[in-house]
Short mmCIF file of C-alpha atoms and ligand atoms in Angstrom, two decimals:
data_model
loop_
_atom_site.label_atom_id
_atom_site.label_comp_id
_atom_site.label_asym_id
_atom_site.label_seq_id
_atom_site.Cartn_x
_atom_site.Cartn_y
_atom_site.Cartn_z
CA MET A 171 0.00 0.00 0.00
CA PRO A 172 1.57 3.36 -1.01
CA LYS A 173 2.20 5.94 1.72
CA ARG A 174 -0.39 8.72 2.09
CA GLN A 175 0.62 11.80 0.07
CA HIS A 176 -0.40 15.35 0.85
CA VAL A 177 -0.68 17.76 -2.09
CA VAL A 178 -0.71 21.53 -1.75
CA ILE A 179 -2.25 23.49 -4.63
CA ILE A 180 -1.26 27.16 -4.84
CA GLY A 181 -3.92 29.34 -6.47
CA GLY A 182 -7.67 28.77 -6.67
CA GLY A 183 -8.42 29.84 -10.25
CA ILE A 184 -9.85 27.30 -12.70
CA THR A 185 -6.48 25.49 -12.76
CA GLY A 186 -6.17 25.04 -9.00
CA LEU A 187 -9.88 24.21 -8.67
CA THR A 188 -9.63 21.50 -11.32
CA ALA A 189 -6.63 19.98 -9.58
CA ALA A 190 -8.45 19.99 -6.23
CA PHE A 191 -11.56 18.48 -7.82
CA TYR A 192 -9.69 15.56 -9.38
CA LEU A 193 -7.61 14.98 -6.24
CA GLN A 194 -10.87 14.87 -4.26
CA GLN A 195 -12.17 12.26 -6.71
CA ALA A 196 -8.96 10.24 -6.34
CA LYS A 197 -9.36 10.37 -2.57
CA GLU A 198 -12.99 9.24 -2.80
CA LYS A 199 -11.85 6.31 -4.93
CA GLY A 200 -9.67 5.22 -2.00
CA LEU A 201 -6.28 6.50 -3.16
CA PRO A 202 -4.06 7.60 -0.25
CA ILE A 203 -4.20 11.31 -1.11
CA THR A 204 -5.14 14.46 0.77
CA TYR A 205 -4.88 18.04 -0.47
CA THR A 206 -5.02 21.68 0.54
CA LEU A 207 -5.99 24.42 -1.91
CA ILE A 208 -4.44 27.75 -0.88
CA GLU A 209 -5.91 30.93 -2.38
CA ALA A 210 -4.63 34.44 -1.70
CA SER A 211 -7.97 36.21 -2.15
CA SER A 212 -11.29 35.80 -0.38
CA ARG A 213 -12.88 33.88 -3.26
CA LEU A 214 -12.20 30.99 -5.62
CA GLY A 215 -12.41 31.18 -9.41
CA GLY A 216 -9.60 33.62 -10.23
CA LYS A 217 -10.53 35.27 -13.52
CA ILE A 218 -13.94 33.60 -13.67
CA LYS A 219 -16.56 35.98 -12.30
CA THR A 220 -20.25 36.20 -13.18
CA ILE A 221 -22.81 38.83 -12.24
CA HIS A 222 -26.55 38.07 -12.26
CA ARG A 223 -28.66 41.21 -12.42
CA ASP A 224 -32.21 41.98 -13.66
CA GLY A 225 -32.28 38.79 -15.76
CA PHE A 226 -28.81 39.41 -17.28
CA VAL A 227 -25.92 36.95 -16.99
CA ILE A 228 -22.78 39.06 -17.24
CA GLU A 229 -19.31 37.54 -17.42
CA ARG A 230 -16.60 39.89 -16.15
CA GLY A 231 -13.71 37.72 -17.36
CA PRO A 232 -13.90 34.72 -19.71
CA ASP A 233 -17.35 34.24 -21.23
CA SER A 234 -17.02 30.88 -23.02
CA TYR A 235 -14.54 28.29 -24.27
CA LEU A 236 -13.65 26.42 -27.42
CA GLY A 237 -15.80 23.29 -27.40
CA ARG A 238 -13.49 21.06 -29.40
CA LYS A 239 -10.96 21.15 -26.55
CA LYS A 240 -12.69 18.54 -24.43
CA SER A 241 -11.11 18.98 -20.98
CA MET A 242 -13.45 21.79 -19.90
CA THR A 243 -16.59 19.93 -20.99
CA ARG A 244 -15.31 16.84 -19.17
CA LEU A 245 -14.92 18.88 -15.99
CA ILE A 246 -18.38 20.40 -16.36
CA GLU A 247 -19.90 16.95 -16.89
CA GLN A 248 -18.10 15.52 -13.87
CA ALA A 249 -19.30 18.46 -11.79
CA GLY A 250 -22.90 17.67 -12.84
CA LEU A 251 -23.55 20.82 -14.89
CA ALA A 252 -23.79 19.31 -18.40
CA ASP A 253 -27.48 20.33 -18.62
CA LYS A 254 -26.42 23.99 -18.43
CA LEU A 255 -24.12 23.86 -21.47
CA VAL A 256 -25.07 26.15 -24.35
CA ASN A 257 -23.41 26.82 -27.72
CA ASN A 258 -23.06 30.29 -29.13
CA GLU A 259 -25.37 31.50 -31.87
CA THR A 260 -23.40 31.91 -35.05
CA GLY A 261 -23.63 35.08 -37.08
CA GLN A 262 -21.64 37.53 -39.09
CA ALA A 263 -18.55 38.88 -37.33
CA TYR A 264 -16.91 42.12 -38.44
CA VAL A 265 -13.53 43.75 -38.44
CA MET A 266 -13.07 47.49 -38.35
CA SER A 267 -10.47 48.89 -40.69
CA GLY A 268 -10.16 52.25 -42.42
CA GLY A 269 -13.02 53.60 -40.29
CA THR A 270 -15.51 51.03 -41.61
CA LEU A 271 -16.93 47.75 -40.33
CA HIS A 272 -16.21 45.02 -42.88
CA ARG A 273 -17.73 41.56 -42.82
CA ILE A 274 -15.07 38.98 -42.04
CA PRO A 275 -14.89 37.22 -45.40
CA GLU A 276 -16.67 33.86 -45.38
CA GLY A 277 -14.23 30.98 -45.18
CA ALA A 278 -11.53 32.93 -43.31
CA VAL A 279 -10.09 30.56 -40.71
CA MET A 280 -8.43 32.67 -38.03
CA GLY A 281 -8.00 35.20 -40.82
CA VAL A 282 -6.51 32.81 -43.38
CA PRO A 283 -8.67 32.94 -46.51
CA THR A 284 -9.91 29.57 -47.76
CA LYS A 285 -12.67 30.70 -50.18
CA VAL A 286 -11.81 32.70 -53.27
CA GLY A 287 -15.16 34.49 -53.90
CA PRO A 288 -15.60 36.33 -50.58
CA PHE A 289 -11.89 37.15 -50.49
CA ILE A 290 -12.01 38.77 -53.93
CA LYS A 291 -15.21 40.71 -53.10
CA THR A 292 -14.16 42.13 -49.70
CA LYS A 293 -13.07 45.78 -49.49
CA LEU A 294 -10.95 44.94 -46.46
CA PHE A 295 -7.89 44.58 -48.69
CA SER A 296 -6.72 46.51 -51.75
CA PRO A 297 -6.15 44.66 -55.04
CA ALA A 298 -2.41 44.75 -54.31
CA GLY A 299 -3.03 43.30 -50.81
CA LYS A 300 -5.08 40.48 -52.33
CA ALA A 301 -2.46 39.75 -54.96
CA ARG A 302 0.21 39.62 -52.26
CA ALA A 303 -1.87 37.15 -50.22
CA ALA A 304 -2.29 34.93 -53.28
CA LEU A 305 1.49 34.53 -53.38
CA ASP A 306 0.96 32.04 -50.54
CA LEU A 307 -0.17 29.60 -53.22
CA VAL A 308 3.29 29.49 -54.76
CA LEU A 309 5.71 30.49 -51.98
CA PRO A 310 7.98 27.67 -50.80
CA ARG A 311 7.99 26.37 -47.22
CA ARG A 312 10.15 28.16 -44.70
CA GLU A 313 13.58 26.54 -44.70
CA GLU A 314 13.87 26.21 -40.94
CA ALA A 315 10.31 24.97 -40.62
CA ASP A 316 10.84 23.59 -37.09
CA THR A 317 12.26 26.70 -35.44
CA ASP A 318 10.00 29.12 -33.62
CA ILE A 319 9.28 32.55 -35.08
CA SER A 320 6.77 35.26 -34.28
CA VAL A 321 3.18 34.90 -35.43
CA GLY A 322 3.54 38.22 -37.27
CA HIS A 323 6.72 37.22 -39.09
CA PHE A 324 5.18 33.91 -40.20
CA PHE A 325 1.94 35.36 -41.57
CA ARG A 326 3.56 38.44 -43.11
CA ARG A 327 5.85 36.16 -45.12
CA ARG A 328 3.02 33.96 -46.35
CA LEU A 329 0.14 36.42 -46.83
CA GLY A 330 1.62 39.93 -46.72
CA ASP A 331 1.25 42.88 -44.33
CA GLN A 332 -2.24 43.91 -45.34
CA VAL A 333 -3.98 40.63 -44.56
CA VAL A 334 -2.03 40.48 -41.30
CA GLU A 335 -2.83 44.02 -40.17
CA ASN A 336 -6.46 44.20 -41.31
CA LEU A 337 -7.61 40.71 -40.38
CA ILE A 338 -5.22 38.26 -38.75
CA GLU A 339 -3.78 40.58 -36.11
CA PRO A 340 -7.14 41.88 -34.82
CA LEU A 341 -8.52 38.33 -34.63
CA LEU A 342 -5.52 36.71 -32.98
CA SER A 343 -4.66 39.50 -30.60
CA GLY A 344 -8.21 39.27 -29.25
CA ILE A 345 -7.11 36.01 -27.65
CA TYR A 346 -3.64 37.01 -26.44
CA ALA A 347 -3.87 40.83 -26.23
CA GLY A 348 -0.30 40.70 -27.44
CA ASP A 349 2.04 42.07 -30.04
CA ILE A 350 1.87 39.52 -32.84
CA ASP A 351 5.36 40.43 -33.96
CA ARG A 352 6.61 39.03 -30.63
CA LEU A 353 4.16 36.21 -29.94
CA SER A 354 5.47 32.70 -30.49
CA LEU A 355 3.94 30.81 -33.39
CA GLN A 356 4.79 27.44 -31.85
CA SER A 357 3.11 28.23 -28.54
CA THR A 358 0.04 30.05 -29.78
CA PHE A 359 -0.96 28.67 -33.18
CA PRO A 360 1.22 25.61 -33.87
CA GLN A 361 -1.42 24.29 -36.26
CA PHE A 362 -0.40 26.93 -38.82
CA GLN A 363 3.22 25.84 -38.63
CA ASP A 364 2.05 22.24 -39.17
CA VAL A 365 -0.12 23.26 -42.13
CA GLU A 366 2.83 24.96 -43.81
CA LYS A 367 5.02 21.92 -43.17
CA LYS A 368 2.42 19.52 -44.53
CA SER A 369 0.72 21.46 -47.33
CA ARG A 370 3.20 24.32 -47.98
CA SER A 371 0.39 26.79 -48.82
CA LEU A 372 -1.69 27.99 -45.84
CA ILE A 373 -4.67 28.76 -48.06
CA LEU A 374 -4.73 25.27 -49.59
CA GLY A 375 -3.85 23.52 -46.33
CA MET A 376 -6.48 25.32 -44.23
CA LYS A 377 -9.14 24.53 -46.84
CA GLN A 378 -8.84 20.88 -45.84
CA ASN A 379 -9.00 21.70 -42.11
CA ILE A 380 -12.01 24.00 -41.79
CA PRO A 381 -13.68 23.23 -38.43
CA LYS A 382 -17.18 21.84 -38.85
CA PRO A 383 -19.96 23.65 -36.96
CA SER A 384 -21.98 21.62 -34.44
CA ASP A 385 -24.99 19.85 -35.94
CA ARG A 386 -27.42 21.05 -33.26
CA PRO A 387 -29.59 23.83 -34.72
CA GLY A 388 -29.57 27.12 -32.83
CA MET A 389 -32.37 29.41 -31.80
CA TYR A 390 -32.62 31.00 -35.23
CA GLY A 391 -32.42 27.65 -37.07
CA LYS A 392 -28.77 28.25 -37.94
CA LYS A 393 -25.94 25.87 -37.07
CA LYS A 394 -24.63 26.17 -33.54
CA GLY A 395 -21.23 27.73 -33.00
CA GLN A 396 -18.02 26.20 -31.76
CA PHE A 397 -17.98 27.90 -28.35
CA LEU A 398 -19.66 26.69 -25.19
CA THR A 399 -20.63 28.30 -21.92
CA LEU A 400 -22.94 27.65 -18.98
CA SER A 401 -26.38 29.26 -19.06
CA SER A 402 -26.03 29.66 -15.28
CA GLY A 403 -22.77 31.59 -15.78
CA LEU A 404 -19.22 30.24 -15.67
CA GLU A 405 -18.93 31.03 -11.99
CA SER A 406 -21.59 28.38 -11.30
CA LEU A 407 -18.88 25.83 -12.14
CA VAL A 408 -16.61 27.40 -9.52
CA GLU A 409 -19.40 27.24 -6.94
CA ARG A 410 -20.27 23.65 -7.83
CA ILE A 411 -16.66 22.51 -7.52
CA GLU A 412 -16.28 24.34 -4.22
CA GLU A 413 -19.35 22.49 -2.89
CA ARG A 414 -17.74 19.17 -3.83
CA LEU A 415 -14.46 19.91 -2.04
CA GLU A 416 -13.97 19.40 1.69
CA SER A 417 -14.23 22.82 3.29
CA GLU A 418 -11.24 22.19 5.59
CA SER A 419 -9.12 21.57 2.46
CA ILE A 420 -9.73 25.10 1.15
CA TRP A 421 -7.71 27.93 2.66
CA LYS A 422 -8.79 31.37 1.46
CA ASN A 423 -7.13 34.69 2.29
CA LYS A 424 -3.77 32.92 2.59
CA LYS A 425 -0.96 34.13 0.36
CA VAL A 426 1.91 31.76 -0.32
CA SER A 427 5.33 33.45 -0.10
CA GLY A 428 7.72 30.58 -0.84
CA VAL A 429 8.20 26.87 -1.48
CA VAL A 430 11.24 25.25 0.14
CA ARG A 431 12.54 21.69 -0.28
CA GLU A 432 13.49 20.26 3.09
CA GLU A 433 16.16 17.64 3.73
CA THR A 434 13.51 14.97 4.13
CA GLY A 435 12.48 15.60 0.51
CA ARG A 436 9.15 17.08 1.61
CA TYR A 437 8.16 20.65 0.78
CA ARG A 438 7.53 23.50 3.18
CA ILE A 439 5.01 26.04 1.91
CA ASP A 440 5.55 29.40 3.58
CA LEU A 441 2.65 31.79 3.94
CA GLU A 442 2.85 35.56 4.07
CA ASP A 443 1.30 35.56 7.57
CA GLY A 444 4.42 33.82 8.90
CA THR A 445 2.90 30.33 9.20
CA ASN A 446 3.68 27.34 7.02
CA THR A 447 2.39 23.94 5.96
CA HIS A 448 4.01 20.83 4.46
CA ALA A 449 3.41 18.75 1.34
CA ASP A 450 4.74 15.71 -0.52
CA ALA A 451 3.73 17.23 -3.86
CA VAL A 452 2.84 20.77 -4.95
CA ILE A 453 0.82 22.17 -7.86
CA LEU A 454 1.84 25.74 -8.63
CA ALA A 455 -1.38 27.10 -10.16
CA SER A 456 -0.58 30.79 -9.71
CA PRO A 457 0.53 32.90 -12.71
CA TYR A 458 4.26 32.51 -13.52
CA SER A 459 4.93 36.12 -12.40
CA VAL A 460 3.98 34.93 -8.88
CA THR A 461 5.27 31.38 -9.19
CA LYS A 462 8.81 32.44 -10.06
CA GLN A 463 8.97 34.47 -6.82
CA LEU A 464 7.99 31.36 -4.84
CA LEU A 465 10.82 29.24 -6.27
CA PRO A 466 14.52 29.44 -5.44
CA GLU A 467 16.41 31.57 -7.93
CA HIS A 468 18.31 28.70 -9.58
CA LEU A 469 15.03 27.14 -10.77
CA ARG A 470 13.78 30.26 -12.55
CA VAL A 471 14.30 30.44 -16.30
CA ASP A 472 16.02 33.52 -17.74
CA GLY A 473 13.85 35.48 -20.12
CA PHE A 474 10.74 33.38 -19.50
CA HIS A 475 7.73 35.72 -19.51
CA ALA A 476 10.17 38.63 -19.71
CA THR A 477 7.39 40.83 -21.09
CA PRO A 478 4.78 41.36 -18.39
CA SER A 479 1.28 40.07 -19.06
CA THR A 480 -0.98 42.63 -20.72
CA SER A 481 -3.59 44.46 -18.66
CA VAL A 482 -7.07 44.67 -20.14
CA ALA A 483 -10.53 45.71 -19.00
CA THR A 484 -13.93 44.54 -20.11
CA VAL A 485 -16.87 46.92 -20.15
CA ALA A 486 -20.32 45.29 -20.09
CA MET A 487 -23.20 47.65 -20.86
CA ALA A 488 -26.95 47.02 -20.74
CA PHE A 489 -29.21 49.12 -23.00
CA PRO A 490 -32.85 49.01 -24.02
CA ALA A 491 -32.96 47.70 -27.60
CA SER A 492 -34.30 51.09 -28.76
CA ALA A 493 -30.98 52.76 -27.85
CA LEU A 494 -29.29 51.09 -30.78
CA LYS A 495 -30.07 53.33 -33.73
CA LYS A 496 -28.14 51.08 -36.09
CA ASP A 497 -28.44 47.49 -34.87
CA ILE A 498 -26.20 45.33 -36.98
CA ASN A 499 -27.09 41.72 -37.53
CA GLY A 500 -24.00 39.98 -36.23
CA THR A 501 -22.07 38.81 -33.21
CA GLY A 502 -19.54 41.61 -32.85
CA PHE A 503 -16.36 43.09 -34.21
CA VAL A 504 -12.63 43.32 -33.68
CA ILE A 505 -10.55 46.35 -34.56
CA SER A 506 -7.32 46.73 -36.47
CA ARG A 507 -4.40 48.09 -34.42
CA LYS A 508 -4.06 50.98 -36.91
CA GLU A 509 -7.49 52.42 -36.08
CA PRO A 510 -7.63 55.47 -33.80
CA THR A 511 -10.16 53.83 -31.41
CA THR A 512 -9.47 52.82 -27.82
CA ILE A 513 -11.74 49.78 -27.79
CA THR A 514 -10.12 46.71 -29.30
CA ALA A 515 -13.21 44.55 -29.75
CA CYS A 516 -16.92 44.42 -28.99
CA THR A 517 -19.18 41.40 -28.55
CA TRP A 518 -22.90 41.78 -29.18
CA THR A 519 -23.51 39.45 -26.30
CA HIS A 520 -27.32 39.52 -26.61
CA ARG A 521 -26.98 38.05 -30.11
CA LYS A 522 -24.11 35.64 -29.53
CA TRP A 523 -25.45 34.39 -26.19
CA PRO A 524 -29.24 35.05 -26.08
CA HIS A 525 -29.58 33.46 -22.63
CA THR A 526 -27.61 36.36 -21.13
CA THR A 527 -30.09 39.12 -21.94
CA PRO A 528 -33.80 39.66 -21.20
CA GLU A 529 -36.24 40.41 -24.06
CA GLY A 530 -36.15 43.96 -25.37
CA MET A 531 -32.65 44.58 -24.04
CA VAL A 532 -29.17 44.64 -25.50
CA LEU A 533 -25.91 43.61 -23.82
CA LEU A 534 -22.63 44.85 -25.32
CA ARG A 535 -19.22 43.89 -24.02
CA CYS A 536 -16.19 45.87 -25.12
CA TYR A 537 -12.49 45.34 -24.49
CA VAL A 538 -9.88 48.00 -23.84
CA GLY A 539 -6.12 47.62 -23.32
CA ARG A 540 -3.63 46.35 -25.86
CA ALA A 541 -0.01 45.22 -25.74
CA ASN A 542 1.46 48.61 -26.62
CA ASN A 543 -1.01 50.79 -24.70
CA GLN A 544 -2.65 49.80 -21.46
CA ASP A 545 -3.05 53.24 -19.81
CA ILE A 546 -6.80 53.29 -20.33
CA VAL A 547 -7.22 50.26 -18.02
CA PHE A 548 -6.09 52.38 -15.08
CA GLU A 549 -8.48 55.27 -15.70
CA SER A 550 -11.66 55.68 -13.61
CA ASP A 551 -14.77 53.66 -14.51
CA GLU A 552 -16.45 56.86 -15.70
CA THR A 553 -13.57 57.76 -18.03
CA ILE A 554 -13.44 54.25 -19.45
CA LEU A 555 -17.19 54.25 -20.07
CA LYS A 556 -17.06 57.67 -21.72
CA THR A 557 -14.23 56.57 -24.01
CA VAL A 558 -15.97 53.33 -24.93
CA LEU A 559 -19.28 55.07 -25.68
CA LYS A 560 -17.54 57.65 -27.84
CA ASP A 561 -15.94 54.88 -29.92
CA LEU A 562 -19.15 52.87 -30.09
CA ASN A 563 -21.13 55.88 -31.18
CA THR A 564 -18.98 56.43 -34.22
CA ILE A 565 -19.23 52.75 -35.14
CA MET A 566 -22.78 51.78 -34.18
CA ASP A 567 -24.71 54.97 -33.40
CA ILE A 568 -25.93 54.48 -29.85
CA ALA A 569 -28.08 57.29 -28.56
CA ASP A 570 -28.22 56.74 -24.80
CA GLU A 571 -26.15 56.00 -21.76
CA PRO A 572 -26.44 52.36 -20.67
CA GLN A 573 -29.01 51.50 -17.99
CA PHE A 574 -26.11 50.03 -16.05
CA TYR A 575 -22.54 48.96 -16.75
CA TYR A 576 -19.64 47.08 -15.20
CA VAL A 577 -15.97 47.81 -15.78
CA SER A 578 -13.75 44.85 -14.89
CA ARG A 579 -10.00 45.47 -14.77
CA TRP A 580 -7.69 42.53 -15.29
CA VAL A 581 -4.24 43.80 -14.43
CA GLN A 582 -1.35 41.86 -15.99
CA SER A 583 -3.78 39.11 -16.85
CA MET A 584 -2.93 38.08 -20.42
CA PRO A 585 0.36 36.14 -20.43
CA GLN A 586 2.62 36.86 -23.38
CA TYR A 587 3.94 33.69 -24.99
CA GLU A 588 6.91 35.11 -26.86
CA VAL A 589 9.22 33.40 -29.34
CA ASN A 590 10.93 30.38 -27.70
CA HIS A 591 8.26 30.15 -25.00
CA LYS A 592 8.02 26.39 -25.52
CA GLN A 593 11.75 25.85 -25.02
CA GLN A 594 11.74 28.00 -21.87
CA TRP A 595 8.72 26.12 -20.51
CA GLU A 596 10.51 22.82 -21.13
CA ARG A 597 13.53 24.16 -19.22
CA LEU A 598 11.33 25.13 -16.27
CA GLN A 599 9.80 21.67 -16.19
CA ALA A 600 13.26 20.07 -16.37
CA ASN A 601 14.47 22.29 -13.48
CA LEU A 602 11.47 21.31 -11.38
CA SER A 603 11.80 17.64 -12.15
CA GLU A 604 15.54 17.64 -11.27
CA HIS A 605 15.56 19.86 -8.19
CA PHE A 606 11.92 19.88 -7.01
CA PRO A 607 10.53 16.43 -7.88
CA GLY A 608 6.81 16.25 -7.24
CA VAL A 609 6.32 19.97 -7.90
CA TYR A 610 4.33 20.84 -11.05
CA ALA A 611 3.55 24.20 -12.64
CA ALA A 612 0.14 24.47 -14.30
CA GLY A 613 -2.23 27.12 -15.62
CA ALA A 614 -2.48 29.92 -18.13
CA SER A 615 1.22 30.79 -18.17
CA TYR A 616 2.39 27.64 -19.92
CA GLU A 617 0.48 25.58 -22.48
CA GLY A 618 -2.41 27.78 -23.54
CA VAL A 619 -4.42 30.58 -21.96
CA GLY A 620 -7.89 29.19 -22.74
CA LEU A 621 -9.98 27.64 -19.99
CA PRO A 622 -9.70 24.13 -21.52
CA ASP A 623 -5.89 24.51 -21.67
CA CYS A 624 -5.79 25.46 -17.97
CA VAL A 625 -8.04 22.52 -17.08
CA ALA A 626 -5.91 20.13 -19.16
CA SER A 627 -2.75 21.31 -17.43
CA ALA A 628 -4.30 20.62 -14.03
CA GLU A 629 -5.44 17.17 -15.17
CA LYS A 630 -1.88 16.45 -16.26
CA ALA A 631 -0.37 17.52 -12.92
CA VAL A 632 -2.85 15.37 -10.98
CA MET A 633 -2.14 12.41 -13.25
CA HIS A 634 1.61 12.70 -12.57
CA ILE A 635 0.99 12.83 -8.84
CA VAL A 636 -1.33 9.83 -8.85
CA GLN A 637 1.05 7.82 -11.05
CA ASN A 638 3.94 8.54 -8.70
CA LEU A 639 2.22 7.30 -5.55
CA ARG A 640 4.59 4.87 -3.88
P1 LIG B 89 -6.17 32.60 -12.44
O1 LIG B 89 -7.59 32.60 -12.77
O2 LIG B 89 -5.40 33.87 -12.58
O3 LIG B 89 -6.02 32.07 -10.95
C1 LIG B 89 -4.82 32.16 -10.24
C2 LIG B 89 -5.18 32.25 -8.76
O4 LIG B 89 -3.97 32.25 -8.00
C3 LIG B 89 -5.92 33.53 -8.39
O5 LIG B 89 -7.13 33.22 -7.75
C4 LIG B 89 -4.95 34.26 -7.49
O6 LIG B 89 -5.59 35.01 -6.47
C5 LIG B 89 -4.17 33.10 -6.89
N1 LIG B 89 -2.84 33.48 -6.38
C6 LIG B 89 -1.96 34.32 -6.95
N2 LIG B 89 -0.87 34.44 -6.16
C7 LIG B 89 -1.06 33.63 -5.09
C8 LIG B 89 -0.28 33.32 -3.94
N3 LIG B 89 0.93 33.86 -3.72
N4 LIG B 89 -0.80 32.47 -3.03
C9 LIG B 89 -2.02 31.90 -3.21
N5 LIG B 89 -2.81 32.18 -4.28
C10 LIG B 89 -2.32 33.02 -5.22
N6 LIG B 89 -10.29 32.00 -21.79
C11 LIG B 89 -11.23 31.30 -22.49
O7 LIG B 89 -11.08 30.08 -22.67
N7 LIG B 89 -12.34 31.91 -22.99
C12 LIG B 89 -12.57 33.24 -22.82
O8 LIG B 89 -13.62 33.75 -23.23
C13 LIG B 89 -11.59 34.00 -22.14
N8 LIG B 89 -11.78 35.32 -21.96
C14 LIG B 89 -10.95 36.00 -21.14
C15 LIG B 89 -11.24 37.33 -20.85
C16 LIG B 89 -10.44 38.04 -19.97
C17 LIG B 89 -10.77 39.47 -19.67
C18 LIG B 89 -9.30 37.41 -19.38
C19 LIG B 89 -8.44 38.17 -18.42
C20 LIG B 89 -9.00 36.10 -19.68
C21 LIG B 89 -9.82 35.37 -20.55
N9 LIG B 89 -9.56 34.03 -20.86
C22 LIG B 89 -10.46 33.32 -21.59
C23 LIG B 89 -8.40 33.34 -20.29
C24 LIG B 89 -8.77 32.56 -19.03
O9 LIG B 89 -9.81 33.20 -18.35
C25 LIG B 89 -7.58 32.45 -18.07
O10 LIG B 89 -6.42 32.05 -18.79
C26 LIG B 89 -7.85 31.45 -16.96
O11 LIG B 89 -9.03 31.78 -16.27
C27 LIG B 89 -6.66 31.42 -16.01
O12 LIG B 89 -6.90 30.50 -14.98
P2 LIG B 89 -5.77 30.15 -13.93
O13 LIG B 89 -6.36 29.26 -12.89
O14 LIG B 89 -4.55 29.63 -14.61
O15 LIG B 89 -5.33 31.55 -13.29
#
């Protein structure tokens, strides 16, 4: 019979919660495991926060996840919330460029054109820009196809600057809020590197890989989209998991200040209040900016996450439907970096997620804060609202102030996976495995920022711990 192992999880965001949930399940199955989840703040969930007000379901942080990455759906099913899963309504999405909203051309996969007709018709690119993009059809593969380069460098070479700046950059930076000329291709969109390796041309290669929409028809009889969320709000998953955990295993309002390996091989977890606790294994589920401070200096990796995570804010605004003088039939828009607006994107949440908004009302959610300019995030709520409304008014013609609004600031929240991120992450894991065996780093700083990526990283850490029981 293996010896009982105690696991300490640092950080109670979705990553730490997932780890605690699966460790609890392992314990219930009779495995000799106990755990403590330590969270610095007074609540669990990290970036997941939902507000319920007047029939609205308002997400302050993430609002959904990519359904084809199964780890999140698995967690939701295990937590007993599968009946609350809803897909997004599909609809036309737009990109703003040259002061105009353009339809995202049909067939564009993450901005890579795969259908000729819509690409030729769109006014998003000039004839020269289109001709340059078509060069992708004949350009050879990159010679050093296995080395990492920036997302910007890769796409500029294949499709030209115009397609990158007017379409690809606004779409991709919505996910990473980063500078695409610094973001790592291998760690953010490795599928494009694979497509080039396999098919040479991105346009031809992506044509064969277009994701299929779900077969379930949506509210308006259209195909359902590829994103999922919970009709009860994403925070209902946090609450459900918390209910399933043993309350004495959750420590809130406790900030970890260091992790020390003792001579016995066990770990001492120091808390900021001067107390400590011990563990046989540790899951570091705090962002790397925190995690690196908890580890001894010789385990940190030079240059890893050298650029601080980007700060962003979301602004959710509720209006009566009549306030929208020019309601556009679609799900929202992203904005090219060259535009003079402060907002970077806007989701027409009432259209994309009808369950979030009562009849006769409209819910808009805008983003502010980008890699090269985050000052707006630190302005007052009133200033942010005023700036957002001014931008929206020029784009959509909104007459009134919102009935209510919420500004949610997420300071240094979007990790920047820069070129060679993967190699640096591998070095961190090697350092941990050599000097801190049984300690695992997981969460948004490493193998994907999306909720399913965070969940998968927690699953992986728990699996290692369970497999190493001796
Ligand atoms: P966090 O949620 O940051 O949790 C880390 C936890 O660690 C926090 O609770 C923190 O208090 C705690 N902590 C920190 N330091 C210590 C310490 N010293 N001791 C103890 N505890 C500590 N992803 C999607 O898939 N879909 C989306 O629609 C989406 N939208 C997003 C919108 C916004 C505005 C943001 C900011 C992110 C979005 N993301 C989205 C990304 C996703 O939300 C995050 O990557 C994910 O929630 C991160 O989870 P995590 O557990 O790794 O970290």
